[in-house]
Amino acid sequence: MPFAQLVLGSPGAGKSTYCNGMQQFMSAIGRKCSVVNLDPANDHTSYDCAIDVRSLVKLEDIMAEDDLGPNGGVLYALEELEHNMEWLEQGLGELGEDYVLFDCPGQVELYTHHTSIRNIFFRVQKLGYRLVVMHLADSYCLTLPSLYISHLILSLRAMLQMDLPHLNVLTKIDKLSTYAPLPFNLDFYTEVQDLSYLLPHLKEESPMMQGSKFEGLNAAIVELVESFGLVGFETLAVEDKKSMMHLLQVIDRAGGYAFGGAEGANDTVWQVAMREHTTTMDVKDVQERWLDNKDAYDEMERAEWDAHAEIEAQKAKAAQELEDDDDMDGLSYPPGDSGVKIIRKKQ
């Protein structure tokens, strides 16, 4: 039974970067992973692309032939893919049991009210894939209350529309310390706690928010999000191994990989460790690592990297010396007397 992730998110959320980093991380821990590009506008991928929708339909061709803009062209391309699912099914069949990452377009209307992308993945699900939706959001949205609430609504709508196991992820969490300080701790945002505390900060954000109409609207939106009780966030620093490991464990539990993957008895030590939940990282650890004591942790990591580099250099030097000694052992000595006579003097 193959597993897959559907990587969604608005433009700039880091979808392609995530696919590239996750593919490398999975390869490092021994999982066979392939990436499928479903964005007809993405002609320069940073990862090795196993299946590319641009071999079926290209955005620039659609825009030229049908006189459509970029957004309309992407919608048309996904409708074209929906009506040519045999092409995608054939490509997936060639991947076998590989873990698949689907890099989707950034137009949010595709997964908020348009049905093509939902229908495509329902068809993929019927092929036996266990799917998890990864909805990425740039952690910059935490710096503005209005932007954060907008992302809450977007995430909620995506969860209701896609109707699949779903994880919302705040990306680029390692950049958060470079922005203005947050009024609350990180767990307030990731756990979507009492949003009424944000209402005063909405008033401070813009004079337009101080009118009675906006106060009522903001309160109604906050109540709507809280009434569903569905939205929460994981965090990710894509270049940090611990962060990637923790997120992958959460994904494995959501998609069922933690209960037995395609590799079965051939699991590596890394794969067993991932299934045994050996990492413990909660939002308080993330707060300390990337916000409260980022400089201290960065310095500690640099020292660890330097120490590791020195150890590797010593190992390489020792291996080279051993190889040189082996080369000397193979040398032949001249036969007979060397012609040098040694005279020992009596003391």
mmCIF file of C-alpha atoms in Angstrom:
data_model
loop_
_atom_site.group_PDB
_atom_site.id
_atom_site.type_symbol
_atom_site.label_atom_id
_atom_site.label_comp_id
_atom_site.label_asym_id
_atom_site.label_seq_id
_atom_site.Cartn_x
_atom_site.Cartn_y
_atom_site.Cartn_z
ATOM 1 C CA MET A 1 0.000 0.000 0.000
ATOM 2 C CA PRO A 2 1.732 3.218 -1.135
ATOM 3 C CA PHE A 3 1.606 6.472 0.825
ATOM 4 C CA ALA A 4 1.546 10.059 -0.399
ATOM 5 C CA GLN A 5 1.429 13.690 0.682
ATOM 6 C CA LEU A 6 -0.579 16.417 -1.055
ATOM 7 C CA VAL A 7 1.423 19.602 -0.599
ATOM 8 C CA LEU A 8 -0.878 22.634 -0.759
ATOM 9 C CA GLY A 9 -0.403 26.277 0.179
ATOM 10 C CA SER A 10 -0.535 29.816 -1.082
ATOM 11 C CA PRO A 11 2.317 31.200 -3.233
ATOM 12 C CA GLY A 12 5.510 31.692 -1.227
ATOM 13 C CA ALA A 13 4.568 29.189 1.484
ATOM 14 C CA GLY A 14 7.522 26.978 0.542
ATOM 15 C CA LYS A 15 5.844 24.039 -1.199
ATOM 16 C CA SER A 16 8.635 23.245 -3.663
ATOM 17 C CA THR A 17 11.289 23.801 -0.997
ATOM 18 C CA TYR A 18 9.402 21.440 1.281
ATOM 19 C CA CYS A 19 9.173 18.762 -1.420
ATOM 20 C CA ASN A 20 12.877 19.053 -2.134
ATOM 21 C CA GLY A 21 13.835 18.892 1.553
ATOM 22 C CA MET A 22 11.436 16.040 2.364
ATOM 23 C CA GLN A 23 12.636 14.016 -0.596
ATOM 24 C CA GLN A 24 16.248 14.378 0.545
ATOM 25 C CA PHE A 25 15.339 13.569 4.147
ATOM 26 C CA MET A 26 13.405 10.444 3.186
ATOM 27 C CA SER A 27 16.265 9.282 0.987
ATOM 28 C CA ALA A 28 18.631 9.739 3.931
ATOM 29 C CA ILE A 29 16.494 7.516 6.187
ATOM 30 C CA GLY A 30 16.020 4.835 3.557
ATOM 31 C CA ARG A 31 12.559 5.535 2.124
ATOM 32 C CA LYS A 32 12.037 5.454 -1.605
ATOM 33 C CA CYS A 33 10.464 8.806 -2.416
ATOM 34 C CA SER A 34 9.304 10.352 -5.685
ATOM 35 C CA VAL A 35 7.959 13.847 -6.347
ATOM 36 C CA VAL A 36 5.113 14.596 -8.765
ATOM 37 C CA ASN A 37 4.827 18.158 -10.055
ATOM 38 C CA LEU A 38 1.188 19.124 -10.594
ATOM 39 C CA ASP A 39 1.879 22.825 -11.148
ATOM 40 C CA PRO A 40 1.683 23.580 -14.890
ATOM 41 C CA ALA A 41 3.439 26.915 -14.291
ATOM 42 C CA ASN A 42 6.469 25.439 -12.504
ATOM 43 C CA ASP A 43 9.038 24.908 -15.243
ATOM 44 C CA HIS A 44 12.115 24.948 -12.956
ATOM 45 C CA THR A 45 11.787 22.451 -10.106
ATOM 46 C CA SER A 46 14.482 22.230 -7.429
ATOM 47 C CA TYR A 47 13.924 18.470 -7.044
ATOM 48 C CA ASP A 48 14.139 15.415 -9.279
ATOM 49 C CA CYS A 49 10.686 15.173 -10.820
ATOM 50 C CA ALA A 50 9.346 11.644 -11.402
ATOM 51 C CA ILE A 51 6.133 12.848 -13.083
ATOM 52 C CA ASP A 52 5.634 16.347 -14.467
ATOM 53 C CA VAL A 53 2.184 17.612 -15.450
ATOM 54 C CA ARG A 54 3.881 19.938 -17.947
ATOM 55 C CA SER A 55 4.484 16.923 -20.167
ATOM 56 C CA LEU A 56 0.685 16.769 -20.456
ATOM 57 C CA VAL A 57 -0.293 20.442 -20.391
ATOM 58 C CA LYS A 58 1.651 23.704 -20.087
ATOM 59 C CA LEU A 59 0.307 26.943 -18.657
ATOM 60 C CA GLU A 60 1.842 29.167 -21.331
ATOM 61 C CA ASP A 61 0.234 27.096 -24.091
ATOM 62 C CA ILE A 62 -3.190 27.337 -22.454
ATOM 63 C CA MET A 63 -2.872 31.099 -21.984
ATOM 64 C CA ALA A 64 -1.882 31.587 -25.621
ATOM 65 C CA GLU A 65 -4.449 29.250 -27.165
ATOM 66 C CA ASP A 66 -7.490 30.067 -24.982
ATOM 67 C CA ASP A 67 -6.737 33.696 -24.114
ATOM 68 C CA LEU A 68 -6.760 33.022 -20.355
ATOM 69 C CA GLY A 69 -4.868 34.674 -17.523
ATOM 70 C CA PRO A 70 -2.537 32.804 -15.138
ATOM 71 C CA ASN A 71 -5.212 31.840 -12.603
ATOM 72 C CA GLY A 72 -7.742 30.792 -15.231
ATOM 73 C CA GLY A 73 -5.035 28.875 -17.058
ATOM 74 C CA VAL A 74 -4.111 26.864 -13.952
ATOM 75 C CA LEU A 75 -7.778 26.013 -13.335
ATOM 76 C CA TYR A 76 -8.120 24.892 -16.944
ATOM 77 C CA ALA A 77 -4.948 22.779 -16.665
ATOM 78 C CA LEU A 78 -6.214 20.950 -13.574
ATOM 79 C CA GLU A 79 -9.549 20.305 -15.300
ATOM 80 C CA GLU A 80 -7.592 18.912 -18.241
ATOM 81 C CA LEU A 81 -5.682 16.617 -15.873
ATOM 82 C CA GLU A 82 -8.961 15.516 -14.267
ATOM 83 C CA HIS A 83 -10.236 14.429 -17.671
ATOM 84 C CA ASN A 84 -6.972 12.627 -18.487
ATOM 85 C CA MET A 85 -6.451 10.698 -15.261
ATOM 86 C CA GLU A 86 -5.235 7.654 -17.189
ATOM 87 C CA TRP A 87 -2.014 9.566 -17.873
ATOM 88 C CA LEU A 88 -1.422 10.155 -14.135
ATOM 89 C CA GLU A 89 -2.472 6.641 -13.165
ATOM 90 C CA GLN A 90 -0.003 5.158 -15.641
ATOM 91 C CA GLY A 91 2.821 7.298 -14.257
ATOM 92 C CA LEU A 92 2.012 6.379 -10.671
ATOM 93 C CA GLY A 93 1.898 2.720 -11.616
ATOM 94 C CA GLU A 94 5.505 2.944 -12.796
ATOM 95 C CA LEU A 95 6.573 4.296 -9.374
ATOM 96 C CA GLY A 96 5.525 1.089 -7.624
ATOM 97 C CA GLU A 97 5.481 1.407 -3.831
ATOM 98 C CA ASP A 98 7.436 4.681 -3.695
ATOM 99 C CA TYR A 99 6.338 7.286 -1.173
ATOM 100 C CA VAL A 100 4.965 10.116 -3.326
ATOM 101 C CA LEU A 101 4.951 13.885 -2.772
ATOM 102 C CA PHE A 102 2.467 15.820 -4.920
ATOM 103 C CA ASP A 103 3.624 19.418 -5.422
ATOM 104 C CA CYS A 104 0.394 21.295 -6.148
ATOM 105 C CA PRO A 105 -0.206 24.782 -7.594
ATOM 106 C CA GLY A 106 -0.451 27.781 -5.285
ATOM 107 C CA GLN A 107 -3.860 29.086 -6.358
ATOM 108 C CA VAL A 108 -5.957 28.725 -3.201
ATOM 109 C CA GLU A 109 -9.241 28.541 -5.115
ATOM 110 C CA LEU A 110 -8.145 25.099 -6.308
ATOM 111 C CA TYR A 111 -8.638 23.660 -2.828
ATOM 112 C CA THR A 112 -11.205 26.028 -1.339
ATOM 113 C CA HIS A 113 -14.119 25.764 -3.784
ATOM 114 C CA HIS A 114 -12.928 24.339 -7.134
ATOM 115 C CA THR A 115 -13.500 20.586 -7.364
ATOM 116 C CA SER A 116 -10.897 19.331 -9.870
ATOM 117 C CA ILE A 117 -7.997 18.826 -7.476
ATOM 118 C CA ARG A 118 -10.293 17.137 -4.968
ATOM 119 C CA ASN A 119 -11.644 14.781 -7.637
ATOM 120 C CA ILE A 120 -8.118 14.004 -8.851
ATOM 121 C CA PHE A 121 -6.972 12.862 -5.434
ATOM 122 C CA PHE A 122 -10.130 10.900 -4.760
ATOM 123 C CA ARG A 123 -9.199 8.963 -7.903
ATOM 124 C CA VAL A 124 -5.638 8.581 -6.626
ATOM 125 C CA GLN A 125 -7.024 7.305 -3.326
ATOM 126 C CA LYS A 126 -8.920 4.592 -5.190
ATOM 127 C CA LEU A 127 -5.569 3.355 -6.536
ATOM 128 C CA GLY A 128 -4.719 2.348 -2.963
ATOM 129 C CA TYR A 129 -2.765 5.417 -1.852
ATOM 130 C CA ARG A 130 -2.988 6.544 1.775
ATOM 131 C CA LEU A 131 -3.081 10.333 1.465
ATOM 132 C CA VAL A 132 -2.265 13.160 3.864
ATOM 133 C CA VAL A 133 -2.889 16.801 2.938
ATOM 134 C CA MET A 134 -0.039 19.125 3.922
ATOM 135 C CA HIS A 135 -1.321 22.699 3.946
ATOM 136 C CA LEU A 136 1.669 25.037 4.282
ATOM 137 C CA ALA A 137 1.554 28.632 5.516
ATOM 138 C CA ASP A 138 4.436 31.065 5.906
ATOM 139 C CA SER A 139 4.995 31.735 9.620
ATOM 140 C CA TYR A 140 5.112 35.450 8.792
ATOM 141 C CA CYS A 141 1.307 35.326 9.090
ATOM 142 C CA LEU A 142 1.728 35.210 12.882
ATOM 143 C CA THR A 143 3.067 38.757 12.938
ATOM 144 C CA LEU A 144 -0.256 40.338 11.917
ATOM 145 C CA PRO A 145 -3.505 39.332 13.675
ATOM 146 C CA SER A 146 -5.583 39.913 10.534
ATOM 147 C CA LEU A 147 -3.238 37.769 8.444
ATOM 148 C CA TYR A 148 -3.272 35.007 11.050
ATOM 149 C CA ILE A 149 -7.081 34.928 11.193
ATOM 150 C CA SER A 150 -7.204 34.901 7.385
ATOM 151 C CA HIS A 151 -4.981 31.835 7.376
ATOM 152 C CA LEU A 152 -7.210 30.197 9.962
ATOM 153 C CA ILE A 153 -10.214 30.646 7.681
ATOM 154 C CA LEU A 154 -8.238 29.429 4.661
ATOM 155 C CA SER A 155 -7.020 26.347 6.549
ATOM 156 C CA LEU A 156 -10.504 25.562 7.805
ATOM 157 C CA ARG A 157 -11.987 25.873 4.328
ATOM 158 C CA ALA A 158 -9.271 23.636 2.865
ATOM 159 C CA MET A 159 -9.895 20.978 5.516
ATOM 160 C CA LEU A 160 -13.625 20.943 4.786
ATOM 161 C CA GLN A 161 -13.128 20.956 1.012
ATOM 162 C CA MET A 162 -10.445 18.274 0.675
ATOM 163 C CA ASP A 163 -12.049 15.875 3.190
ATOM 164 C CA LEU A 164 -8.804 13.933 3.749
ATOM 165 C CA PRO A 165 -6.368 13.492 6.648
ATOM 166 C CA HIS A 166 -5.004 17.006 6.992
ATOM 167 C CA LEU A 167 -2.092 18.815 8.645
ATOM 168 C CA ASN A 168 -1.554 22.567 8.689
ATOM 169 C CA VAL A 169 2.110 23.562 8.903
ATOM 170 C CA LEU A 170 3.771 26.884 9.694
ATOM 171 C CA THR A 171 6.888 26.939 7.527
ATOM 172 C CA LYS A 172 10.053 29.048 7.823
ATOM 173 C CA ILE A 173 9.734 29.003 11.611
ATOM 174 C CA ASP A 174 13.492 29.633 11.816
ATOM 175 C CA LYS A 175 12.875 33.119 10.312
ATOM 176 C CA LEU A 176 10.293 34.135 12.899
ATOM 177 C CA SER A 177 12.827 35.726 15.251
ATOM 178 C CA THR A 178 13.738 38.291 12.568
ATOM 179 C CA TYR A 179 10.228 39.795 12.668
ATOM 180 C CA ALA A 180 8.583 41.941 15.316
ATOM 181 C CA PRO A 181 8.016 40.145 18.671
ATOM 182 C CA LEU A 182 4.752 38.226 18.945
ATOM 183 C CA PRO A 183 2.235 39.370 21.573
ATOM 184 C CA PHE A 184 1.712 35.752 22.687
ATOM 185 C CA ASN A 185 3.792 32.595 22.964
ATOM 186 C CA LEU A 186 3.969 30.303 19.969
ATOM 187 C CA ASP A 187 1.588 27.734 21.450
ATOM 188 C CA PHE A 188 -1.208 30.336 21.390
ATOM 189 C CA TYR A 189 -1.009 30.304 17.588
ATOM 190 C CA THR A 190 -0.273 26.618 16.942
ATOM 191 C CA GLU A 191 -3.011 25.362 19.264
ATOM 192 C CA VAL A 192 -5.440 28.144 18.212
ATOM 193 C CA GLN A 193 -6.289 29.073 21.770
ATOM 194 C CA ASP A 194 -8.864 31.676 22.877
ATOM 195 C CA LEU A 195 -8.917 33.959 19.837
ATOM 196 C CA SER A 196 -10.840 36.678 21.659
ATOM 197 C CA TYR A 197 -7.471 37.844 23.010
ATOM 198 C CA LEU A 198 -6.557 38.817 19.450
ATOM 199 C CA LEU A 199 -9.439 41.260 19.045
ATOM 200 C CA PRO A 200 -7.706 44.192 20.819
ATOM 201 C CA HIS A 201 -4.620 43.626 18.675
ATOM 202 C CA LEU A 202 -6.792 43.754 15.555
ATOM 203 C CA LYS A 203 -7.920 47.227 16.590
ATOM 204 C CA GLU A 204 -4.321 48.333 17.050
ATOM 205 C CA GLU A 205 -3.292 46.956 13.666
ATOM 206 C CA SER A 206 -5.384 49.382 11.598
ATOM 207 C CA PRO A 207 -7.677 52.348 12.292
ATOM 208 C CA MET A 208 -10.227 50.734 9.971
ATOM 209 C CA MET A 209 -10.627 47.875 12.453
ATOM 210 C CA GLN A 210 -11.800 50.193 15.244
ATOM 211 C CA GLY A 211 -15.345 50.729 13.915
ATOM 212 C CA SER A 212 -18.300 48.912 15.414
ATOM 213 C CA LYS A 213 -19.008 47.065 12.170
ATOM 214 C CA PHE A 214 -15.541 45.561 12.073
ATOM 215 C CA GLU A 215 -15.684 44.673 15.751
ATOM 216 C CA GLY A 216 -18.815 42.608 15.163
ATOM 217 C CA LEU A 217 -17.382 41.004 12.032
ATOM 218 C CA ASN A 218 -14.114 40.091 13.733
ATOM 219 C CA ALA A 219 -15.917 38.606 16.711
ATOM 220 C CA ALA A 220 -18.151 36.542 14.398
ATOM 221 C CA ILE A 221 -15.158 35.205 12.419
ATOM 222 C CA VAL A 222 -13.322 34.263 15.606
ATOM 223 C CA GLU A 223 -16.408 32.489 16.919
ATOM 224 C CA LEU A 224 -16.816 30.626 13.617
ATOM 225 C CA VAL A 225 -13.265 29.256 13.674
ATOM 226 C CA GLU A 226 -13.505 28.251 17.319
ATOM 227 C CA SER A 227 -16.889 26.572 16.856
ATOM 228 C CA PHE A 228 -15.407 24.040 14.425
ATOM 229 C CA GLY A 229 -12.441 23.272 16.668
ATOM 230 C CA LEU A 230 -10.543 21.694 13.754
ATOM 231 C CA VAL A 231 -7.619 23.982 12.993
ATOM 232 C CA GLY A 232 -4.192 23.575 14.560
ATOM 233 C CA PHE A 233 -0.639 23.977 13.293
ATOM 234 C CA GLU A 234 2.629 22.079 13.252
ATOM 235 C CA THR A 235 5.892 23.963 12.742
ATOM 236 C CA LEU A 236 8.752 23.383 10.340
ATOM 237 C CA ALA A 237 12.284 24.605 9.741
ATOM 238 C CA VAL A 238 13.046 22.635 6.588
ATOM 239 C CA GLU A 239 16.845 22.750 7.041
ATOM 240 C CA ASP A 240 16.700 21.472 10.634
ATOM 241 C CA LYS A 241 16.912 17.677 11.001
ATOM 242 C CA LYS A 242 15.002 17.514 14.297
ATOM 243 C CA SER A 243 12.194 19.638 12.921
ATOM 244 C CA MET A 244 11.880 17.464 9.807
ATOM 245 C CA MET A 245 12.016 14.279 11.863
ATOM 246 C CA HIS A 246 9.262 15.458 14.217
ATOM 247 C CA LEU A 247 6.990 16.565 11.365
ATOM 248 C CA LEU A 248 7.478 13.295 9.483
ATOM 249 C CA GLN A 249 6.462 11.346 12.579
ATOM 250 C CA VAL A 250 3.260 13.379 12.810
ATOM 251 C CA ILE A 251 2.593 12.737 9.108
ATOM 252 C CA ASP A 252 3.229 9.013 9.550
ATOM 253 C CA ARG A 253 0.655 8.809 12.323
ATOM 254 C CA ALA A 254 -1.899 10.794 10.301
ATOM 255 C CA GLY A 255 -1.494 8.666 7.177
ATOM 256 C CA GLY A 256 -0.990 5.289 8.818
ATOM 257 C CA TYR A 257 2.633 4.773 7.797
ATOM 258 C CA ALA A 258 3.585 4.513 11.481
ATOM 259 C CA PHE A 259 1.592 1.270 11.667
ATOM 260 C CA GLY A 260 3.501 -0.415 8.861
ATOM 261 C CA GLY A 261 5.002 0.922 5.656
ATOM 262 C CA ALA A 262 5.674 -0.650 2.311
ATOM 263 C CA GLU A 263 9.229 -1.673 3.235
ATOM 264 C CA GLY A 264 8.056 -4.073 5.953
ATOM 265 C CA ALA A 265 10.774 -6.282 7.386
ATOM 266 C CA ASN A 266 13.490 -4.483 5.423
ATOM 267 C CA ASP A 267 13.254 -1.331 7.524
ATOM 268 C CA THR A 268 16.502 0.432 8.342
ATOM 269 C CA VAL A 269 17.445 1.601 11.818
ATOM 270 C CA TRP A 270 16.266 5.100 10.893
ATOM 271 C CA GLN A 271 12.865 3.812 9.798
ATOM 272 C CA VAL A 272 12.391 1.817 12.985
ATOM 273 C CA ALA A 273 13.382 4.866 15.023
ATOM 274 C CA MET A 274 10.845 6.982 13.171
ATOM 275 C CA ARG A 275 8.101 4.479 13.921
ATOM 276 C CA GLU A 276 9.064 4.186 17.596
ATOM 277 C CA HIS A 277 8.517 7.939 18.142
ATOM 278 C CA THR A 278 12.030 8.508 19.482
ATOM 279 C CA THR A 279 11.916 12.277 19.037
ATOM 280 C CA THR A 280 10.143 14.463 21.539
ATOM 281 C CA MET A 281 9.614 18.009 20.341
ATOM 282 C CA ASP A 282 6.632 20.069 21.378
ATOM 283 C CA VAL A 283 5.829 23.682 20.665
ATOM 284 C CA LYS A 284 7.666 24.842 23.807
ATOM 285 C CA ASP A 285 10.871 23.320 22.447
ATOM 286 C CA VAL A 286 10.264 25.132 19.162
ATOM 287 C CA GLN A 287 9.681 28.385 21.059
ATOM 288 C CA GLU A 288 12.980 28.013 22.906
ATOM 289 C CA ARG A 289 14.964 26.913 19.846
ATOM 290 C CA TRP A 290 13.804 29.470 17.305
ATOM 291 C CA LEU A 291 12.560 32.431 19.357
ATOM 292 C CA ASP A 292 13.820 32.632 22.940
ATOM 293 C CA ASN A 293 17.395 31.319 22.578
ATOM 294 C CA LYS A 294 18.007 31.086 18.843
ATOM 295 C CA ASP A 295 21.502 32.621 18.928
ATOM 296 C CA ALA A 296 22.686 30.301 21.707
ATOM 297 C CA TYR A 297 21.369 27.229 19.890
ATOM 298 C CA ASP A 298 22.915 28.381 16.609
ATOM 299 C CA GLU A 299 26.280 28.780 18.301
ATOM 300 C CA MET A 300 25.990 25.347 19.892
ATOM 301 C CA GLU A 301 25.127 23.761 16.552
ATOM 302 C CA ARG A 302 28.063 25.467 14.863
ATOM 303 C CA ALA A 303 30.364 24.078 17.564
ATOM 304 C CA GLU A 304 28.913 20.593 17.024
ATOM 305 C CA TRP A 305 29.408 20.901 13.269
ATOM 306 C CA ASP A 306 33.025 22.020 13.737
ATOM 307 C CA ALA A 307 33.700 19.130 16.123
ATOM 308 C CA HIS A 308 32.088 16.681 13.711
ATOM 309 C CA ALA A 309 34.128 18.076 10.811
ATOM 310 C CA GLU A 310 37.334 17.710 12.831
ATOM 311 C CA ILE A 311 36.499 14.096 13.697
ATOM 312 C CA GLU A 312 35.782 13.316 10.059
ATOM 313 C CA ALA A 313 39.069 14.959 9.038
ATOM 314 C CA GLN A 314 40.966 12.837 11.560
ATOM 315 C CA LYS A 315 39.259 9.697 10.284
ATOM 316 C CA ALA A 316 40.153 10.590 6.715
ATOM 317 C CA LYS A 317 43.771 11.251 7.721
ATOM 318 C CA ALA A 318 44.015 7.943 9.576
ATOM 319 C CA ALA A 319 42.514 6.105 6.615
ATOM 320 C CA GLN A 320 45.006 7.756 4.266
ATOM 321 C CA GLU A 321 47.948 6.819 6.531
ATOM 322 C CA LEU A 322 46.703 3.231 6.690
ATOM 323 C CA GLU A 323 46.447 3.152 2.920
ATOM 324 C CA ASP A 324 49.989 4.515 2.597
ATOM 325 C CA ASP A 325 51.250 1.802 4.984
ATOM 326 C CA ASP A 326 49.537 -0.842 2.892
ATOM 327 C CA ASP A 327 51.261 0.559 -0.183
ATOM 328 C CA MET A 328 54.654 0.301 1.579
ATOM 329 C CA ASP A 329 53.958 -3.329 2.513
ATOM 330 C CA GLY A 330 53.698 -4.173 -1.147
ATOM 331 C CA LEU A 331 57.159 -2.838 -2.036
ATOM 332 C CA SER A 332 59.883 -5.394 -2.948
ATOM 333 C CA TYR A 333 63.338 -5.236 -1.373
ATOM 334 C CA PRO A 334 66.573 -5.679 -3.357
ATOM 335 C CA PRO A 335 67.988 -9.236 -3.157
ATOM 336 C CA GLY A 336 71.242 -10.126 -1.372
ATOM 337 C CA ASP A 337 73.686 -7.735 0.232
ATOM 338 C CA SER A 338 72.799 -4.069 -0.001
ATOM 339 C CA GLY A 339 76.487 -3.140 -0.053
ATOM 340 C CA VAL A 340 76.363 -1.204 3.176
ATOM 341 C CA LYS A 341 78.600 -2.549 5.950
ATOM 342 C CA ILE A 342 77.887 -1.664 9.545
ATOM 343 C CA ILE A 343 80.834 -1.625 12.011
ATOM 344 C CA ARG A 344 80.022 -1.584 15.719
ATOM 345 C CA LYS A 345 82.687 0.013 17.896
ATOM 346 C CA LYS A 346 83.519 -1.333 21.332
ATOM 347 C CA GLN A 347 82.982 1.138 24.155
#
